[in-house]
């Protein structure tokens, strides 16, 4: 096979360890080609020092006890590129077209030095042409005046100085907007959303001191030799101390394989290096998630075989998670269960039992019911589009209670039950007992009370019962429904986003939320020819219950596919 990798001047194959003499040589070349030979040593020795400056190369924290040399190869290169004496002059730009520059690597372009003028593109000559600062500012101002403030993003570098960043944001605010993301938004926007849902905080929780105490390091998708090489000194110390370092990475990074510390006299004198990864799993991209699930399964299995493998007190005190229960209703096989017997508030999932009781009472669905002050939420003070005085049929009230989780509709259904609200709540609890829902209790029909409680195991039974009532199937899975209220047509939509997805075959659905219950979702869905009851309680984040359901379906589908492969199907 022909190697189509483009040759880049200054970049060539390297067989040695990361760090070591190779790093020193590369640093020397960068200094020699970019900086004044007399100024370079003083500049580098001020890197990451109390009376110096933070290295622009990475954000690895500084040790309390500093050494004279607090920079790495990458950091030295970053400093030389900032402090370079080379300049990209107008003559250089006139001699090199933009097309030719686009063919250059980032490494080559960086090596040419720093710009000296504002530039505009000249289409006729395909070159960047220098202009005066006054012209540049005038052109920028002309464009900005033609836009609305919120149409503009003032994008900047996360490496800008505090002073420059402060002036830039002041300029943007004076213009009339606060749209000023920097490059860190591109790097960390996903972590700021994902990490709070997974570990409870939007940034890492490990301090530099933790490495002195740790007995194990797991590195996942992590390239320290490239992104923050100063960490290699810490990993080097851990490896020499005998601490296992387990790596999951599609890329075989040299620094994670072996590293020579340039500040270790023996390694430099003997040209030896230290292995870093005790075990290196070169998984495919995305395989880290499968590896983590495998580790979790092994830990759970170990704890079941010999209790004590998991610190349950720590888990209870420091973690929050959803209660989940997935059951094949045709075989009664439990596919997944977590806290399946824990009793907790279930919020508007209560309305599913409200619907079962209403349907089983065989009351006329065309009978008109009226919303009164008794139906207004005095507990959580939620709002409703069903104003006092609204009249709808019992069928419409049931439709809105199931599909759009209308609290006033659910309460009105209970009030218009023979014997009134007390008789209706008694019927809800009696129905729960008849279904074997022994951990379930209701005190009202809406779910606004945190005293409406159940368990995932019990709610799977409720899903089975609800699925046997066609009206509940229809009303709970409609995507939207229009009703006439006070001579106006109003459209109500389903609170479960998944019913709008054509690739989901959902038989029964209900969502719920109050602070005490968290985000809840129960569904009966047909997946790979199986009717599965899916119960998710106390999910964190409005869309997390949807994501959890999608992941459960993916797992079930992958298990079926694997079974087919293993059986030769």
Coordinates of C-alpha atoms in Angstrom, one line a residue:
X1 CA 0.0 0.0 0.0
X2 CA 1.4 3.4 -0.9
X3 CA 2.0 5.8 1.9
X4 CA 0.0 8.9 0.9
X5 CA 1.0 10.9 4.0
X6 CA 2.3 14.3 2.9
X7 CA 5.9 15.1 3.8
X8 CA 6.1 18.1 6.0
X9 CA 9.5 19.9 6.4
X10 CA 10.8 19.5 9.9
X11 CA 8.5 16.6 10.7
X12 CA 9.9 13.1 10.3
X13 CA 9.5 9.6 11.9
X14 CA 10.9 9.2 15.4
X15 CA 11.7 5.9 17.1
X16 CA 12.9 7.1 20.5
X17 CA 11.0 7.7 23.7
X18 CA 9.0 10.8 24.4
X19 CA 11.1 13.4 26.2
X20 CA 14.7 12.7 26.6
X21 CA 17.4 13.8 24.2
X22 CA 14.8 14.1 21.4
X23 CA 12.9 16.7 23.3
X24 CA 16.1 18.7 24.1
X25 CA 17.1 18.6 20.4
X26 CA 13.7 19.8 19.2
X27 CA 13.7 22.6 21.8
X28 CA 17.1 23.7 20.8
X29 CA 16.1 23.8 17.1
X30 CA 13.0 25.8 17.9
X31 CA 15.0 28.3 20.0
X32 CA 17.8 28.6 17.4
X33 CA 15.4 29.1 14.4
X34 CA 12.9 31.5 16.2
X35 CA 14.5 33.5 19.0
X36 CA 17.4 35.7 19.7
X37 CA 20.1 33.5 21.2
X38 CA 20.9 35.9 24.0
X39 CA 17.2 36.5 25.1
X40 CA 16.0 32.9 24.8
X41 CA 17.5 31.4 28.0
X42 CA 16.1 34.2 30.2
X43 CA 12.7 34.0 28.6
X44 CA 12.4 30.2 29.0
X45 CA 13.6 30.3 32.6
X46 CA 10.7 32.7 33.5
X47 CA 8.2 30.2 32.2
X48 CA 5.7 29.0 35.0
X49 CA 7.8 30.8 37.7
X50 CA 6.3 33.1 40.4
X51 CA 8.0 36.2 38.9
X52 CA 7.4 35.0 35.3
X53 CA 4.5 34.0 33.2
X54 CA 2.2 31.1 32.6
X55 CA 3.2 28.9 29.7
X56 CA 0.8 29.2 26.8
X57 CA 1.3 25.5 25.9
X58 CA -1.1 23.9 28.5
X59 CA -2.8 24.4 31.8
X60 CA -1.1 21.7 33.9
X61 CA -0.9 23.0 37.5
X62 CA 2.3 24.1 39.1
X63 CA 4.0 22.2 41.9
X64 CA 4.4 23.9 45.3
X65 CA 8.1 23.3 45.2
X66 CA 9.3 24.5 41.8
X67 CA 12.4 23.6 39.9
X68 CA 14.5 25.8 37.7
X69 CA 13.1 24.3 34.5
X70 CA 9.3 24.4 34.5
X71 CA 8.7 23.9 30.8
X72 CA 8.5 21.0 28.4
X73 CA 9.3 20.7 24.7
X74 CA 5.8 21.8 23.6
X75 CA 5.9 24.7 26.0
X76 CA 9.3 25.8 24.8
X77 CA 8.0 25.8 21.2
X78 CA 4.9 27.8 22.2
X79 CA 7.1 30.4 23.9
X80 CA 9.4 30.6 21.0
X81 CA 6.5 31.1 18.6
X82 CA 5.2 33.9 20.8
X83 CA 8.6 35.5 21.3
X84 CA 9.9 34.9 17.8
X85 CA 12.0 37.4 16.0
X86 CA 10.7 36.3 12.6
X87 CA 8.2 38.5 10.8
X88 CA 5.7 37.9 8.0
X89 CA 6.4 41.0 6.0
X90 CA 4.4 42.6 3.1
X91 CA 7.1 41.4 0.8
X92 CA 6.6 37.8 1.9
X93 CA 2.9 38.0 1.4
X94 CA 3.2 39.6 -2.0
X95 CA 5.5 36.7 -3.1
X96 CA 3.2 33.9 -1.8
X97 CA -0.4 33.4 -3.0
X98 CA -3.1 32.3 -0.6
X99 CA -3.5 29.2 -2.6
X100 CA 0.1 28.3 -2.0
X101 CA -0.1 29.1 1.7
X102 CA -3.2 26.8 2.0
X103 CA -1.0 23.9 0.9
X104 CA 1.4 24.5 3.8
X105 CA 1.1 22.7 7.2
X106 CA 0.3 24.5 10.4
X107 CA 3.8 23.8 11.5
X108 CA 5.3 25.5 8.4
X109 CA 3.0 28.5 8.7
X110 CA 3.8 29.0 12.4
X111 CA 7.5 28.9 11.5
X112 CA 7.3 32.0 9.3
X113 CA 6.8 34.3 12.3
X114 CA 4.3 36.9 13.4
X115 CA 2.1 39.2 11.3
X116 CA 3.1 42.9 11.2
X117 CA 0.0 44.5 9.6
X118 CA -3.7 44.2 9.2
X119 CA -4.4 42.2 6.0
X120 CA -7.2 42.1 3.4
X121 CA -7.6 39.5 0.7
X122 CA -7.0 40.7 -2.9
X123 CA -9.0 38.4 -5.2
X124 CA -7.2 39.6 -8.4
X125 CA -3.7 38.7 -7.2
X126 CA -4.8 35.9 -4.7
X127 CA -2.7 37.5 -2.1
X128 CA -3.1 39.0 1.4
X129 CA -2.5 42.8 1.1
X130 CA -1.5 45.0 4.1
X131 CA -3.6 48.0 4.9
X132 CA -3.3 50.8 7.4
X133 CA -4.8 50.3 10.9
X134 CA -7.2 53.2 10.2
X135 CA -8.5 51.4 7.1
X136 CA -8.9 48.2 8.9
X137 CA -10.8 49.7 11.8
X138 CA -13.0 51.6 9.3
X139 CA -13.8 48.5 7.4
X140 CA -14.6 46.5 10.6
X141 CA -16.8 49.4 11.7
X142 CA -18.7 49.5 8.4
X143 CA -19.5 45.8 8.6
X144 CA -20.6 46.0 12.3
X145 CA -22.9 49.0 11.7
X146 CA -24.7 46.9 9.1
X147 CA -25.5 44.2 11.6
X148 CA -27.7 43.8 14.6
X149 CA -25.6 43.3 17.8
X150 CA -27.0 39.8 18.5
X151 CA -26.0 38.8 14.9
X152 CA -22.3 39.1 15.8
X153 CA -20.0 36.8 17.8
X154 CA -16.8 38.4 19.2
X155 CA -14.7 35.2 19.1
X156 CA -11.3 35.3 20.7
X157 CA -8.5 33.1 22.0
X158 CA -8.6 31.4 25.4
X159 CA -4.9 32.3 25.5
X160 CA -5.5 36.0 25.5
X161 CA -4.2 38.0 28.5
X162 CA -6.7 39.0 31.1
X163 CA -6.1 42.7 30.2
X164 CA -6.8 42.0 26.5
X165 CA -9.8 39.9 27.2
X166 CA -11.3 42.6 29.5
X167 CA -10.9 45.3 26.9
X168 CA -12.4 43.0 24.2
X169 CA -15.5 42.1 26.3
X170 CA -16.0 45.8 27.2
X171 CA -15.9 46.7 23.5
X172 CA -18.5 44.0 22.7
X173 CA -20.8 45.2 25.5
X174 CA -20.5 48.8 24.3
X175 CA -21.5 47.4 20.9
X176 CA -24.6 45.9 22.5
X177 CA -24.1 42.2 22.9
X178 CA -22.6 39.6 25.2
X179 CA -21.8 37.1 22.5
X180 CA -18.1 36.6 23.0
X181 CA -17.2 32.9 23.2
X182 CA -13.6 31.9 23.0
X183 CA -11.8 28.7 21.9
X184 CA -12.4 27.1 25.3
X185 CA -16.2 27.0 24.5
X186 CA -15.4 24.7 21.6
X187 CA -13.3 22.5 23.9
X188 CA -15.4 22.5 27.0
X189 CA -19.0 23.2 26.0
X190 CA -19.9 19.5 26.0
X191 CA -18.1 18.9 29.3
X192 CA -20.0 21.8 31.0
X193 CA -23.2 20.0 30.1
X194 CA -22.2 16.3 30.4
X195 CA -20.0 16.4 33.5
X196 CA -22.6 17.9 35.9
X197 CA -25.0 15.1 34.9
X198 CA -22.3 12.4 35.4
X199 CA -20.0 13.5 38.2
X200 CA -22.0 16.5 39.6
X201 CA -19.5 19.2 38.6
X202 CA -18.5 20.7 35.3
X203 CA -14.7 20.2 35.7
X204 CA -12.2 17.7 36.9
X205 CA -12.1 16.8 40.6
X206 CA -8.5 15.6 40.8
X207 CA -5.8 17.8 42.4
X208 CA -2.1 17.5 41.9
X209 CA -1.7 16.2 45.4
X210 CA -4.0 13.3 44.7
X211 CA -1.3 11.8 42.5
X212 CA 0.9 11.4 45.5
X213 CA -1.7 9.2 47.2
X214 CA -3.2 7.3 44.3
X215 CA -2.9 3.5 43.9
X216 CA -4.2 3.4 40.3
X217 CA -4.4 5.7 37.3
X218 CA -6.9 5.1 34.4
X219 CA -6.2 7.2 31.4
X220 CA -9.1 7.3 28.8
X221 CA -8.8 9.0 25.4
X222 CA -6.0 11.1 26.9
X223 CA -2.8 12.3 25.0
X224 CA -0.7 14.0 27.7
X225 CA 2.5 13.8 25.6
X226 CA 0.8 16.0 23.0
X227 CA -1.6 18.1 25.0
X228 CA 0.1 18.8 28.3
X229 CA 3.5 17.1 28.4
X230 CA 4.3 18.5 31.9
X231 CA 2.0 15.8 33.2
X232 CA 4.5 13.2 31.9
X233 CA 6.8 14.1 34.8
X234 CA 4.0 13.1 37.2
X235 CA 3.2 9.9 35.3
X236 CA 6.9 9.1 35.2
X237 CA 7.1 9.3 39.0
X238 CA 4.0 7.1 39.4
X239 CA 5.3 4.5 37.1
X240 CA 8.7 4.3 38.8
X241 CA 6.8 4.0 42.1
X242 CA 5.0 1.0 40.8
X243 CA 1.5 2.5 40.4
X244 CA -0.5 0.8 37.6
X245 CA -1.4 3.1 34.8
X246 CA -4.2 1.6 32.6
X247 CA -4.7 3.3 29.2
X248 CA -7.7 3.2 26.9
X249 CA -6.8 5.0 23.7
X250 CA -7.4 4.4 19.9
X251 CA -4.0 6.2 19.4
X252 CA -0.8 4.6 20.5
X253 CA 0.9 7.8 21.8
X254 CA 4.6 7.4 22.3
X255 CA 4.6 9.3 25.6
X256 CA 2.1 6.8 27.1
X257 CA 4.3 3.9 26.0
X258 CA 7.7 5.1 27.2
X259 CA 9.1 8.4 28.5
X260 CA 12.6 9.7 29.4
X261 CA 12.6 12.6 31.9
X262 CA 15.0 15.3 30.7
X263 CA 15.5 16.2 34.4
X264 CA 16.5 12.7 35.4
X265 CA 20.3 12.5 35.2
X266 CA 20.5 8.7 35.1
X267 CA 18.0 8.3 32.2
X268 CA 19.7 11.0 30.2
X269 CA 23.2 9.6 30.9
X270 CA 22.2 6.0 30.0
X271 CA 19.7 6.9 27.3
X272 CA 17.1 4.8 29.0
X273 CA 13.4 5.4 29.4
X274 CA 10.6 4.4 31.7
X275 CA 7.5 2.4 30.5
X276 CA 4.4 4.5 31.4
X277 CA 1.3 2.4 30.6
X278 CA 1.3 -0.9 32.6
X279 CA -1.6 -2.0 30.3
X280 CA -2.5 -0.3 27.0
X281 CA -5.9 -1.1 25.4
X282 CA -6.0 0.3 21.9
X283 CA -9.8 0.3 21.6
X284 CA -11.8 1.6 18.6
X285 CA -13.1 5.2 18.8
X286 CA -16.1 5.0 21.2
X287 CA -14.9 1.7 22.7
X288 CA -14.1 3.5 26.0
X289 CA -17.8 3.5 26.9
X290 CA -18.0 -0.2 26.3
X291 CA -14.9 -0.7 28.4
X292 CA -16.4 1.3 31.3
X293 CA -19.6 -0.6 31.2
X294 CA -17.6 -3.8 31.3
X295 CA -15.7 -2.6 34.4
X296 CA -19.0 -1.6 36.1
X297 CA -20.6 -5.0 35.3
X298 CA -17.5 -6.8 36.7
X299 CA -17.7 -4.7 39.9
X300 CA -21.4 -5.3 40.3
X301 CA -20.9 -9.1 39.8
X302 CA -18.0 -9.1 42.2
X303 CA -20.1 -7.3 44.8
X304 CA -23.0 -9.8 44.4
X305 CA -20.6 -12.7 44.7
X306 CA -18.8 -11.3 47.7
X307 CA -20.4 -8.2 49.2
X308 CA -17.9 -5.5 49.9
X309 CA -16.5 -4.8 46.4
X310 CA -18.6 -1.7 46.2
X311 CA -18.7 1.0 48.9
X312 CA -22.5 1.4 49.1
X313 CA -22.3 4.0 51.8
X314 CA -20.2 6.2 49.6
X315 CA -22.5 5.6 46.7
X316 CA -25.6 6.5 48.7
X317 CA -23.9 9.6 50.2
X318 CA -22.2 11.1 47.2
X319 CA -24.1 10.0 44.1
X320 CA -27.5 10.6 42.5
X321 CA -28.9 8.3 39.9
X322 CA -32.2 7.3 38.3
X323 CA -34.0 4.2 39.4
X324 CA -34.6 2.0 36.4
X325 CA -36.5 -1.2 35.5
X326 CA -36.8 -2.8 32.1
X327 CA -38.9 -6.0 31.8
X328 CA -39.9 -8.1 28.8
X329 CA -43.7 -8.3 29.4
X330 CA -44.1 -11.4 27.3
X331 CA -41.6 -13.5 29.2
X332 CA -41.5 -11.5 32.5
X333 CA -37.8 -11.5 32.1
X334 CA -36.1 -8.5 33.8
X335 CA -33.5 -7.1 31.4
X336 CA -32.1 -4.4 33.6
X337 CA -32.9 -3.3 37.1
X338 CA -31.5 -0.6 39.4
X339 CA -33.2 0.2 42.7
X340 CA -36.2 -1.6 41.4
X341 CA -37.8 -1.9 44.8
X342 CA -37.0 1.5 46.1
X343 CA -40.2 3.5 47.0
X344 CA -40.1 7.1 45.9
X345 CA -42.4 9.9 44.7
X346 CA -43.6 9.3 41.1
X347 CA -45.1 12.7 40.2
X348 CA -47.4 12.7 37.2
X349 CA -46.9 9.0 36.5
X350 CA -49.8 8.9 39.0
X351 CA -52.1 10.0 36.1
X352 CA -51.6 6.5 34.5
X353 CA -53.5 5.0 37.4
X354 CA -56.0 7.8 37.2
X355 CA -56.6 6.8 33.6
X356 CA -57.0 3.1 34.5
X357 CA -59.6 3.9 37.2
X358 CA -61.5 6.2 34.9
X359 CA -61.6 3.7 32.0
X360 CA -62.6 0.8 34.2
X361 CA -65.5 2.8 35.7
X362 CA -67.2 2.7 32.3
X363 CA -68.4 6.3 32.8
X364 CA -69.7 8.1 29.7
X365 CA -66.8 9.7 27.8
X366 CA -69.0 12.3 26.2
X367 CA -70.2 13.7 29.6
X368 CA -69.2 17.3 30.0
X369 CA -67.0 18.2 33.0
X370 CA -66.1 21.6 34.3
X371 CA -62.9 23.0 35.7
X372 CA -63.5 24.7 39.1
X373 CA -61.5 26.4 41.8
X374 CA -61.2 23.0 43.4
X375 CA -59.0 21.8 40.5
X376 CA -56.5 24.7 40.8
X377 CA -53.1 23.6 42.1
X378 CA -52.6 25.0 45.6
X379 CA -49.7 22.7 46.4
X380 CA -47.0 23.4 43.7
X381 CA -48.8 26.4 42.2
X382 CA -48.4 25.1 38.6
X383 CA -50.2 26.9 35.8
X384 CA -52.6 25.5 33.3
X385 CA -54.2 26.4 30.0
X386 CA -57.5 25.0 31.3
X387 CA -59.0 28.1 33.1
X388 CA -61.6 27.9 35.8
X389 CA -64.9 27.5 34.0
X390 CA -63.5 25.5 31.1
X391 CA -65.9 22.7 30.0
X392 CA -64.7 19.6 28.2
X393 CA -65.9 16.1 27.8
X394 CA -64.6 13.4 30.1
X395 CA -62.8 11.9 27.1
X396 CA -61.0 15.2 26.3
X397 CA -60.1 15.6 30.0
X398 CA -58.6 12.1 30.0
X399 CA -56.8 12.8 26.7
X400 CA -55.1 15.9 28.1
X401 CA -54.3 14.4 31.5
X402 CA -52.5 11.5 29.8
X403 CA -50.9 13.2 26.8
X404 CA -50.1 16.7 28.1
X405 CA -50.1 15.9 31.9
X406 CA -52.8 18.5 32.6
X407 CA -53.2 18.6 36.3
X408 CA -56.6 20.3 36.4
X409 CA -58.0 17.8 34.0
X410 CA -56.8 14.9 36.2
X411 CA -58.2 16.4 39.3
X412 CA -61.6 17.1 37.6
X413 CA -61.7 13.4 36.5
X414 CA -61.4 12.4 40.2
X415 CA -64.0 14.9 41.4
X416 CA -66.6 13.7 38.9
X417 CA -66.1 10.1 40.0
X418 CA -69.1 8.5 41.8
X419 CA -68.6 9.4 45.5
X420 CA -66.2 12.3 44.6
X421 CA -62.5 12.7 45.1
X422 CA -62.2 10.5 48.3
X423 CA -63.9 7.6 46.5
X424 CA -61.7 8.0 43.5
X425 CA -58.4 8.0 45.5
X426 CA -59.7 4.9 47.3
X427 CA -60.4 3.2 43.9
X428 CA -56.8 4.1 42.8
X429 CA -55.3 2.4 45.8
X430 CA -57.7 -0.6 45.5
X431 CA -56.7 -1.0 41.9
X432 CA -53.0 -0.9 42.9
X433 CA -53.5 -3.7 45.4
X434 CA -55.4 -5.8 42.8
X435 CA -52.5 -5.5 40.4
X436 CA -50.0 -6.6 43.1
X437 CA -48.5 -3.1 43.4
X438 CA -47.7 -3.6 47.1
X439 CA -45.3 -0.6 47.4
X440 CA -47.7 1.9 45.9
X441 CA -49.8 4.6 47.6
X442 CA -51.9 7.4 46.2
X443 CA -53.5 10.4 48.0
X444 CA -54.6 12.4 45.0
X445 CA -55.0 11.9 41.2
X446 CA -52.4 14.4 39.7
X447 CA -49.1 13.4 41.2
X448 CA -48.4 16.9 42.5
X449 CA -48.1 15.5 46.0
X450 CA -44.8 13.8 46.9
X451 CA -46.9 11.4 49.0
X452 CA -47.9 9.6 45.8
X453 CA -45.3 6.9 45.8
X454 CA -44.4 3.7 44.1
X455 CA -41.4 1.6 43.0
X456 CA -40.1 0.8 39.5
X457 CA -41.2 -2.9 40.0
X458 CA -44.7 -1.8 40.8
X459 CA -44.9 0.6 37.9
X460 CA -44.0 -2.1 35.4
X461 CA -47.2 -3.9 36.6
X462 CA -49.1 -0.7 36.0
X463 CA -47.7 -0.4 32.5
X464 CA -48.9 -4.0 31.7
X465 CA -52.4 -3.1 33.0
X466 CA -52.6 0.2 31.1
X467 CA -51.5 -1.5 27.8
X468 CA -54.6 -3.7 28.0
X469 CA -56.8 -0.7 27.7
X470 CA -56.9 0.6 24.1
X471 CA -58.1 4.1 25.0
X472 CA -55.0 4.6 27.2
X473 CA -52.7 3.4 24.4
X474 CA -54.3 5.9 22.0
X475 CA -54.5 8.9 24.3
X476 CA -51.0 8.5 25.9
X477 CA -49.2 8.2 22.6
X478 CA -50.9 10.9 20.5
X479 CA -48.3 13.4 19.4
X480 CA -50.8 16.3 19.7
X481 CA -54.5 17.0 20.2
X482 CA -56.7 20.0 19.4
X483 CA -59.6 21.1 21.6
X484 CA -62.1 24.0 21.5
X485 CA -61.8 26.1 24.7
X486 CA -63.8 29.3 24.9
X487 CA -64.4 29.4 21.1
X488 CA -60.7 29.0 20.4
X489 CA -58.9 26.0 19.1
X490 CA -55.9 25.2 21.2
X491 CA -53.2 22.6 20.4
X492 CA -51.8 20.4 23.2
X493 CA -48.6 18.3 22.6
X494 CA -47.3 15.1 24.2
X495 CA -44.8 15.6 27.0
X496 CA -42.8 12.6 25.8
X497 CA -40.6 13.6 22.8
X498 CA -40.1 10.0 21.7
X499 CA -43.7 9.5 20.6
X500 CA -42.9 11.9 17.7
X501 CA -40.0 9.7 16.5
X502 CA -41.1 7.3 13.7
X503 CA -38.5 4.7 14.7
X504 CA -40.2 4.2 18.1
X505 CA -43.2 1.9 18.5
X506 CA -44.6 3.1 21.8
X507 CA -47.8 1.4 23.3
X508 CA -48.1 3.4 26.5
X509 CA -46.3 6.5 27.7
X510 CA -46.3 8.9 30.7
X511 CA -43.9 11.5 31.9
X512 CA -43.7 13.2 35.3
X513 CA -41.8 15.8 37.3
X514 CA -41.8 17.4 40.7
X515 CA -38.7 18.4 42.6
X516 CA -39.0 15.4 45.0
X517 CA -39.4 12.9 42.2
X518 CA -36.9 14.2 39.6
X519 CA -37.6 13.6 35.9
X520 CA -39.6 10.5 35.4
X521 CA -40.7 8.4 32.3
X522 CA -42.5 5.2 32.0
X523 CA -43.2 3.5 28.6
X524 CA -44.3 0.3 27.1
X525 CA -42.4 0.0 23.8
X526 CA -42.0 -2.7 21.2
X527 CA -38.3 -3.2 20.6
X528 CA -37.0 -6.0 18.3
X529 CA -40.3 -7.8 18.5
X530 CA -40.5 -7.6 22.3
X531 CA -42.9 -5.6 24.4
X532 CA -40.7 -3.9 27.0
X533 CA -41.8 -2.0 30.1
X534 CA -39.3 0.8 30.7
X535 CA -39.4 2.7 34.0
X536 CA -37.1 5.6 34.7
X537 CA -37.4 7.5 37.9
X538 CA -35.4 10.4 39.4
X539 CA -33.4 11.2 36.2
X540 CA -31.2 14.3 36.5
X541 CA -31.9 16.9 33.8
X542 CA -35.0 17.3 31.6
X543 CA -33.6 15.4 28.6
X544 CA -31.7 12.8 30.6
X545 CA -34.8 10.5 30.8
X546 CA -35.0 10.6 27.0
X547 CA -31.3 9.8 26.7
X548 CA -31.6 7.0 29.2
X549 CA -34.5 5.4 27.2
X550 CA -32.6 5.7 23.9
X551 CA -29.5 4.0 25.5
X552 CA -31.7 1.2 26.9
X553 CA -33.2 0.6 23.4
X554 CA -29.7 0.6 21.9
X555 CA -28.5 -1.9 24.5
X556 CA -31.4 -4.2 23.8
X557 CA -31.0 -4.0 20.1
X558 CA -27.2 -4.7 20.3
X559 CA -27.9 -7.7 22.5
X560 CA -30.4 -9.1 20.0
X561 CA -27.9 -8.5 17.2
X562 CA -25.1 -10.2 19.1
X563 CA -27.4 -13.2 19.9
X564 CA -28.2 -13.5 16.2
X565 CA -24.5 -13.5 15.2
X566 CA -23.6 -16.0 17.9
X567 CA -26.4 -18.4 16.7
X568 CA -25.4 -18.0 13.1
X569 CA -28.5 -16.0 12.1

